[in-house]
PDB file of C-alpha atoms in Angstrom:
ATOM      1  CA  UNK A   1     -23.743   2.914   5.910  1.00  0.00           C
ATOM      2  CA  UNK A   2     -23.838   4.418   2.679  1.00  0.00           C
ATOM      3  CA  UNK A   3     -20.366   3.872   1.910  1.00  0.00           C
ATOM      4  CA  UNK A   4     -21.035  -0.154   2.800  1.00  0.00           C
ATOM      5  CA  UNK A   5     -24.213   0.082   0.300  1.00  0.00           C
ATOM      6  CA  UNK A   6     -21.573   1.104  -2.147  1.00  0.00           C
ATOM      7  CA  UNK A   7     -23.739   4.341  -2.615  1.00  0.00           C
ATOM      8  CA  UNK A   8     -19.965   6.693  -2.553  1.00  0.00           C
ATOM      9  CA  UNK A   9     -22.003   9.989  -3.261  1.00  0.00           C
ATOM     10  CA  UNK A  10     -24.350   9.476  -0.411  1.00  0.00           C
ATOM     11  CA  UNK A  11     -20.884   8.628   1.648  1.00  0.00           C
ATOM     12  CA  UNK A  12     -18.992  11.436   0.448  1.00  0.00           C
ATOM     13  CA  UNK A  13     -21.901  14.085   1.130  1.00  0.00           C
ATOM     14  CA  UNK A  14     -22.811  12.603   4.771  1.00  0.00           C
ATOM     15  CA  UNK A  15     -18.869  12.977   5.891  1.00  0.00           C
ATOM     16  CA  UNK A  16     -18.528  16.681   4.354  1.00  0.00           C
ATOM     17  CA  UNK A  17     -22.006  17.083   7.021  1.00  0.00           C
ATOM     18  CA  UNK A  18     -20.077  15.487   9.126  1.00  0.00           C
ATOM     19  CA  UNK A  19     -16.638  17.824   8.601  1.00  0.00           C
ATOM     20  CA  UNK A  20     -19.304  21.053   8.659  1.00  0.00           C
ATOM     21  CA  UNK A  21     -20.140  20.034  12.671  1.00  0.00           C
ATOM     22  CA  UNK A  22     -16.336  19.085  13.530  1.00  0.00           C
ATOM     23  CA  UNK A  23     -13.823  20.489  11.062  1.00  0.00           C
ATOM     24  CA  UNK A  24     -10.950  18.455  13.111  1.00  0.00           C
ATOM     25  CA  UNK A  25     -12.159  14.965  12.471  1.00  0.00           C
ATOM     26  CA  UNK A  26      -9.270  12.971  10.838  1.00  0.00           C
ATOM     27  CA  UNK A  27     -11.489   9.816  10.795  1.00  0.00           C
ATOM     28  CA  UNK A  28     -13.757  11.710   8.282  1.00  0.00           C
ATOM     29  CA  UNK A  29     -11.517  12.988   6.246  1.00  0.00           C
ATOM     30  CA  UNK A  30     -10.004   9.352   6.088  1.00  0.00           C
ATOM     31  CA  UNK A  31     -13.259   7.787   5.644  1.00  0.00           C
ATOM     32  CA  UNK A  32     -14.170  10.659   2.795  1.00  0.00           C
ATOM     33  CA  UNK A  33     -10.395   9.506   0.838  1.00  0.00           C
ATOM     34  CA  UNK A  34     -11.917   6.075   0.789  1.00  0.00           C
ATOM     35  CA  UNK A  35     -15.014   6.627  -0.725  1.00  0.00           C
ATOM     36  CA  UNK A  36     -13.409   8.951  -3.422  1.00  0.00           C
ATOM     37  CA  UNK A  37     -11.013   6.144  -3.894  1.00  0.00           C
ATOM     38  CA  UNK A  38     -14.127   3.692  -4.418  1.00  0.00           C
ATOM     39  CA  UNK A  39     -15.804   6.449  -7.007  1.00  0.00           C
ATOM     40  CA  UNK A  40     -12.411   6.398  -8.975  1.00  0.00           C
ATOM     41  CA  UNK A  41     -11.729  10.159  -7.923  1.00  0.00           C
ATOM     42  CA  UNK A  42      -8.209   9.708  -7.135  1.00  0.00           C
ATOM     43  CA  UNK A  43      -6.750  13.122  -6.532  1.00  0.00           C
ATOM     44  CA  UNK A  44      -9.444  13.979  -4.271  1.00  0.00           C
ATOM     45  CA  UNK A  45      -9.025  11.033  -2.200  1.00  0.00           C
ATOM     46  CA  UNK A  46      -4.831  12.112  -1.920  1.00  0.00           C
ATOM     47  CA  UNK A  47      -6.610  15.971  -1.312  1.00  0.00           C
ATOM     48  CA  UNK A  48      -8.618  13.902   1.514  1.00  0.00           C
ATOM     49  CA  UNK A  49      -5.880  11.738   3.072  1.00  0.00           C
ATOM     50  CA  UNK A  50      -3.912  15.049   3.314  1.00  0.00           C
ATOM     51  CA  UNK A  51      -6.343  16.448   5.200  1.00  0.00           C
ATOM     52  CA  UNK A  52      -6.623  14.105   7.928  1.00  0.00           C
ATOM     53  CA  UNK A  53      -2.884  13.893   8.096  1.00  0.00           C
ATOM     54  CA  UNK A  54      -2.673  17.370   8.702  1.00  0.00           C
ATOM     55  CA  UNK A  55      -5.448  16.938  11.947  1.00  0.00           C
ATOM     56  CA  UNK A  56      -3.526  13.690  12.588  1.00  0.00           C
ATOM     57  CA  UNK A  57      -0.046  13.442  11.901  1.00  0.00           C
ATOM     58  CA  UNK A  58       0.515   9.657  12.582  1.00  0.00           C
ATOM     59  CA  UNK A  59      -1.924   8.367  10.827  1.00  0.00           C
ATOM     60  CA  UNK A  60      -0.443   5.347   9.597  1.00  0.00           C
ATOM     61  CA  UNK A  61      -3.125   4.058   8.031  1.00  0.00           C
ATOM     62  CA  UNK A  62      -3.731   7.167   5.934  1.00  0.00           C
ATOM     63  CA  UNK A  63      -0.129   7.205   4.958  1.00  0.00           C
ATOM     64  CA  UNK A  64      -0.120   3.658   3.755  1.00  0.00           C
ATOM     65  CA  UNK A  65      -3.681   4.037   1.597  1.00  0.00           C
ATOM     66  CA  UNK A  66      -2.406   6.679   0.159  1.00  0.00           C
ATOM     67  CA  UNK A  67       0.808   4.914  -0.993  1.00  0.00           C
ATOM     68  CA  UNK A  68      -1.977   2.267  -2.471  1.00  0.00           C
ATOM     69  CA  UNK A  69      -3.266   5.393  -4.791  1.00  0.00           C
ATOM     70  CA  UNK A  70       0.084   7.097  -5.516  1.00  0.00           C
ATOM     71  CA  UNK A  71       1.221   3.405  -6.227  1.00  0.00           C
ATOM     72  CA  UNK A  72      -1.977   3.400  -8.883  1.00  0.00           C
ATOM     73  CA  UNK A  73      -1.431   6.397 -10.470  1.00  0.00           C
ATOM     74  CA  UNK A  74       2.683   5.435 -11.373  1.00  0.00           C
ATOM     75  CA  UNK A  75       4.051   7.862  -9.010  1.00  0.00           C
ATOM     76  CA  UNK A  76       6.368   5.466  -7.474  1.00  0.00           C
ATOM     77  CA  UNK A  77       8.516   7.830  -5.641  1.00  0.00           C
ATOM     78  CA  UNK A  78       6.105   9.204  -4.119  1.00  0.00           C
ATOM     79  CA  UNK A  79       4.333   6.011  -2.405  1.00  0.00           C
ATOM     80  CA  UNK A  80       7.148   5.060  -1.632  1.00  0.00           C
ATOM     81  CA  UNK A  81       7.810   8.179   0.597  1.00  0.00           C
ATOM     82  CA  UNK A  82       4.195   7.334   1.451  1.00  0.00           C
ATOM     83  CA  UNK A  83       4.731   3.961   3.097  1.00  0.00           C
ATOM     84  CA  UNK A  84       7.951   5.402   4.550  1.00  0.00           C
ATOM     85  CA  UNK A  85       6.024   7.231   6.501  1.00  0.00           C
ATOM     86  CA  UNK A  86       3.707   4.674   7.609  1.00  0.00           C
ATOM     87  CA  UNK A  87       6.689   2.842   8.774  1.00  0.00           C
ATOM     88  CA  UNK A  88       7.912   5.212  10.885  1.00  0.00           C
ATOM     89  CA  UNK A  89       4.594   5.124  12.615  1.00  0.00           C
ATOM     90  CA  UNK A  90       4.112   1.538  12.665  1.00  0.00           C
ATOM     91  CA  UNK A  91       7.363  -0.180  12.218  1.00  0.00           C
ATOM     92  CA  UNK A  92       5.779  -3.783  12.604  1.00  0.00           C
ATOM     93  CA  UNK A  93       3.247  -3.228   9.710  1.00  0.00           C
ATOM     94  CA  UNK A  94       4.358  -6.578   7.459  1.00  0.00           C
ATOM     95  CA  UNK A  95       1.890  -5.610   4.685  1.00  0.00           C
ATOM     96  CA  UNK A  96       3.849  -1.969   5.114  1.00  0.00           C
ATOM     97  CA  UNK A  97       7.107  -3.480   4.283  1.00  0.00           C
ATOM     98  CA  UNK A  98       5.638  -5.544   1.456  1.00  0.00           C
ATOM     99  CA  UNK A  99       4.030  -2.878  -0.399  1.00  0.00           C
ATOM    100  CA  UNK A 100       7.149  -1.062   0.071  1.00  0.00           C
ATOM    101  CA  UNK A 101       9.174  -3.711  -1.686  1.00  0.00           C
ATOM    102  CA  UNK A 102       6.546  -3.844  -4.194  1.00  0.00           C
ATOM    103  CA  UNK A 103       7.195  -0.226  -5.016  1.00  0.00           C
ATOM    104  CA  UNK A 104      10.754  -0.202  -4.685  1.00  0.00           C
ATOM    105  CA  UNK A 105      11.097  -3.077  -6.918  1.00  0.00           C
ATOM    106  CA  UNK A 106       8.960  -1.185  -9.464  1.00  0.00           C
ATOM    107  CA  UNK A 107      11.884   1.342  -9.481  1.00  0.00           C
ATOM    108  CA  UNK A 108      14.066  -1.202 -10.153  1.00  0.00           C
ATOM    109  CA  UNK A 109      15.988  -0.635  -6.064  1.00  0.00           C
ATOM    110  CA  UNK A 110      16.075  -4.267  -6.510  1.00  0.00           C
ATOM    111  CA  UNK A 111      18.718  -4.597  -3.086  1.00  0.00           C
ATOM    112  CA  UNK A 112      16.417  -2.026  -1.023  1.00  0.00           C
ATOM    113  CA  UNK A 113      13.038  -4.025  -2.209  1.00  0.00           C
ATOM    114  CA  UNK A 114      14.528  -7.356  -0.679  1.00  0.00           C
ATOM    115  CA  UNK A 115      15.406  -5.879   2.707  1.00  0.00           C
ATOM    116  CA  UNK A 116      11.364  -4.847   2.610  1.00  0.00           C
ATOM    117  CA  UNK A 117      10.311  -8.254   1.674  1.00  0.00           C
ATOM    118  CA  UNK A 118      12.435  -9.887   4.225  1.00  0.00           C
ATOM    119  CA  UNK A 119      11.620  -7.453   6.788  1.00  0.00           C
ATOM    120  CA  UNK A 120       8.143  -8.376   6.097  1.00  0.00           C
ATOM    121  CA  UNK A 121       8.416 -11.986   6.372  1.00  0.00           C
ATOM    122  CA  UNK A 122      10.654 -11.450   9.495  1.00  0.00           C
ATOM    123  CA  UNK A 123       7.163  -9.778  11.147  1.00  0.00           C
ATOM    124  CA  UNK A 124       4.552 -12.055   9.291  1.00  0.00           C
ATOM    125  CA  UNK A 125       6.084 -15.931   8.176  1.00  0.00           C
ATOM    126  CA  UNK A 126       3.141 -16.812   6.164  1.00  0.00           C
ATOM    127  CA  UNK A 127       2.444 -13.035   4.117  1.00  0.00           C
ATOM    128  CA  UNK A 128       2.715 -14.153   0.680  1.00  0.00           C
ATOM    129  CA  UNK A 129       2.629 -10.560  -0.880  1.00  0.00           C
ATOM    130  CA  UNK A 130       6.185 -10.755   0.629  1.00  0.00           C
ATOM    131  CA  UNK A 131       7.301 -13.996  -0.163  1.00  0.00           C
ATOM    132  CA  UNK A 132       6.185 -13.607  -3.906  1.00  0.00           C
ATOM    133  CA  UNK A 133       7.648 -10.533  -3.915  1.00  0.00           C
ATOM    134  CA  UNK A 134      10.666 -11.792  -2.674  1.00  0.00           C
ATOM    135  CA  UNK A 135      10.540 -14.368  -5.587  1.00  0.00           C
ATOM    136  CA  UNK A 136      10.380 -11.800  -7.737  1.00  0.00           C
ATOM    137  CA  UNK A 137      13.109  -9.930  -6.931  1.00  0.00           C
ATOM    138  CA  UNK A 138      15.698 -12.439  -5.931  1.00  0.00           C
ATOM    139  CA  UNK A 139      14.878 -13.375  -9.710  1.00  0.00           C
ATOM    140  CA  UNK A 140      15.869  -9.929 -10.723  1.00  0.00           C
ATOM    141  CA  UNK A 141      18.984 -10.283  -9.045  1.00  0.00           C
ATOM    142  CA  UNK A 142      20.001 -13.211 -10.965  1.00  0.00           C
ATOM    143  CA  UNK A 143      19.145 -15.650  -8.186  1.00  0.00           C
ATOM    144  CA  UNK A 144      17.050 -17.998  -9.883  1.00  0.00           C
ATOM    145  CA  UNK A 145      17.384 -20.573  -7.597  1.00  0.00           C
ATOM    146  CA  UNK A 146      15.824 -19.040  -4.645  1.00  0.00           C
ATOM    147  CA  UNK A 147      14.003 -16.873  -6.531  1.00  0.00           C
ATOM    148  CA  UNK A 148      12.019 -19.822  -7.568  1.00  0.00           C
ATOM    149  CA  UNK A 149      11.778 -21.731  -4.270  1.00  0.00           C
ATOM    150  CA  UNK A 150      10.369 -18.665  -2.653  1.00  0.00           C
ATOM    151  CA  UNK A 151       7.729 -18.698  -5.335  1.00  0.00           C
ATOM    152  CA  UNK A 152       6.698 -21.935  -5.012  1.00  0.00           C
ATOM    153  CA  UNK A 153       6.013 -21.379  -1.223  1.00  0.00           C
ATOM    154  CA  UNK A 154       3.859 -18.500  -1.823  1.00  0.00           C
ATOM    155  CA  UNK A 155       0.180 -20.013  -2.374  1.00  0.00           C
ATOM    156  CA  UNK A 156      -1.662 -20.825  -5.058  1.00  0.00           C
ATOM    157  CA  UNK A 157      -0.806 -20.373  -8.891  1.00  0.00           C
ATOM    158  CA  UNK A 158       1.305 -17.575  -9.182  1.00  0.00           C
ATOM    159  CA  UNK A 159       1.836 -15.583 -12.484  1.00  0.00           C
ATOM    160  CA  UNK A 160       4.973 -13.003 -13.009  1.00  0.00           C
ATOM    161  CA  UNK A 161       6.686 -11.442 -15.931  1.00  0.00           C
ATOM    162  CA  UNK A 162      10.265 -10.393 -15.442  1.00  0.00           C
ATOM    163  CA  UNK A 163      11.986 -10.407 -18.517  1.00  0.00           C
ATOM    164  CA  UNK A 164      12.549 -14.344 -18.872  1.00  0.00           C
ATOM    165  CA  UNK A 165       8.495 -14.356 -18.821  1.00  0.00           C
ATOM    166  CA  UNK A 166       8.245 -17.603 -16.580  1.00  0.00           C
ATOM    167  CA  UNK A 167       5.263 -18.732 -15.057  1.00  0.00           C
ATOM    168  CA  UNK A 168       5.203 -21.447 -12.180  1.00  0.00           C
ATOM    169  CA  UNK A 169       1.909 -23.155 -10.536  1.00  0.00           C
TER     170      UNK A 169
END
């Protein structure tokens, strides 16, 4: 509840309470890495997240969140590794594959980001973090073409700077 109200030191307190009575609850430790995440705190939250991975291994969700922070903080290579492992958990996870191309195009893996994207859309038609995303990198490739086709089916007005600093609504 406390966590919902927003109120993240409340949160935090009532799952270490909770971790005191049952040391071996992943879901805690989970919960506790999102909360930390909310409060800005995020090595603590990675601390957290590795902590209920080590309780529960195939987390997936755990794995992928904290891509989402490693991701944030600019250590690419390792939320990449991150979502990897998410993957291998849940290999039909579309939103998986798209942060994953995300990442990877970061990196500048342009080829490896658009198997991810197309993967992806191959699971979820309509996820437009993937079709963007494939936008983007197709453009990257030199593909301008279908880089900008794929854009335009992604809704609404979509903003992106690659180095020709186009924009398309």
């Amino acid at each position: 509840c406390n966590a919902g109200l927003m109120e993240f030191d409340a949160a935090i307190n009532s799952y270490k309470q909770a971790l005191k009575i049952k040391p071996d609850y992943a879901e805690a430790y989970y919960n506790m890495s999102v909360a930390l995440n909310n409060k800005g705190d995020l090595e603590a939250a990675i601390e957290s997240y590795n902590q209920a991975l080590k309780i529960k291994p195939d987390y997936a969700q755990a794995y992928y969140n904290m891509g989402n922070i490693l991701k944030e903080k600019g250590d690419l290579n390792a939320a990449i590794s991150s979502y990897k492992q998410a993957l291998k958990i849940k290999p039909d996870w579309a939103e998986g594959y798209s942060d994953l191309g995300n990442a990877l195009l970061l990196i500048n893996q342009t080829e490896q980001a658009l198997v991810s994207f197309e993967k992806a859309i191959s699971l979820k038609k309509d996820l437009n973090t993937a079709i963007s995303g494939l936008g983007n990198a197709l453009l990257k490739k030199g593909e301008h073409s279908e880089g900008l086709d794929k854009l335009r089916q992604s809704e609404g007005s979509i903003l992106f700077n690659i180095k020709s600093g186009l924009s398309i609504k």
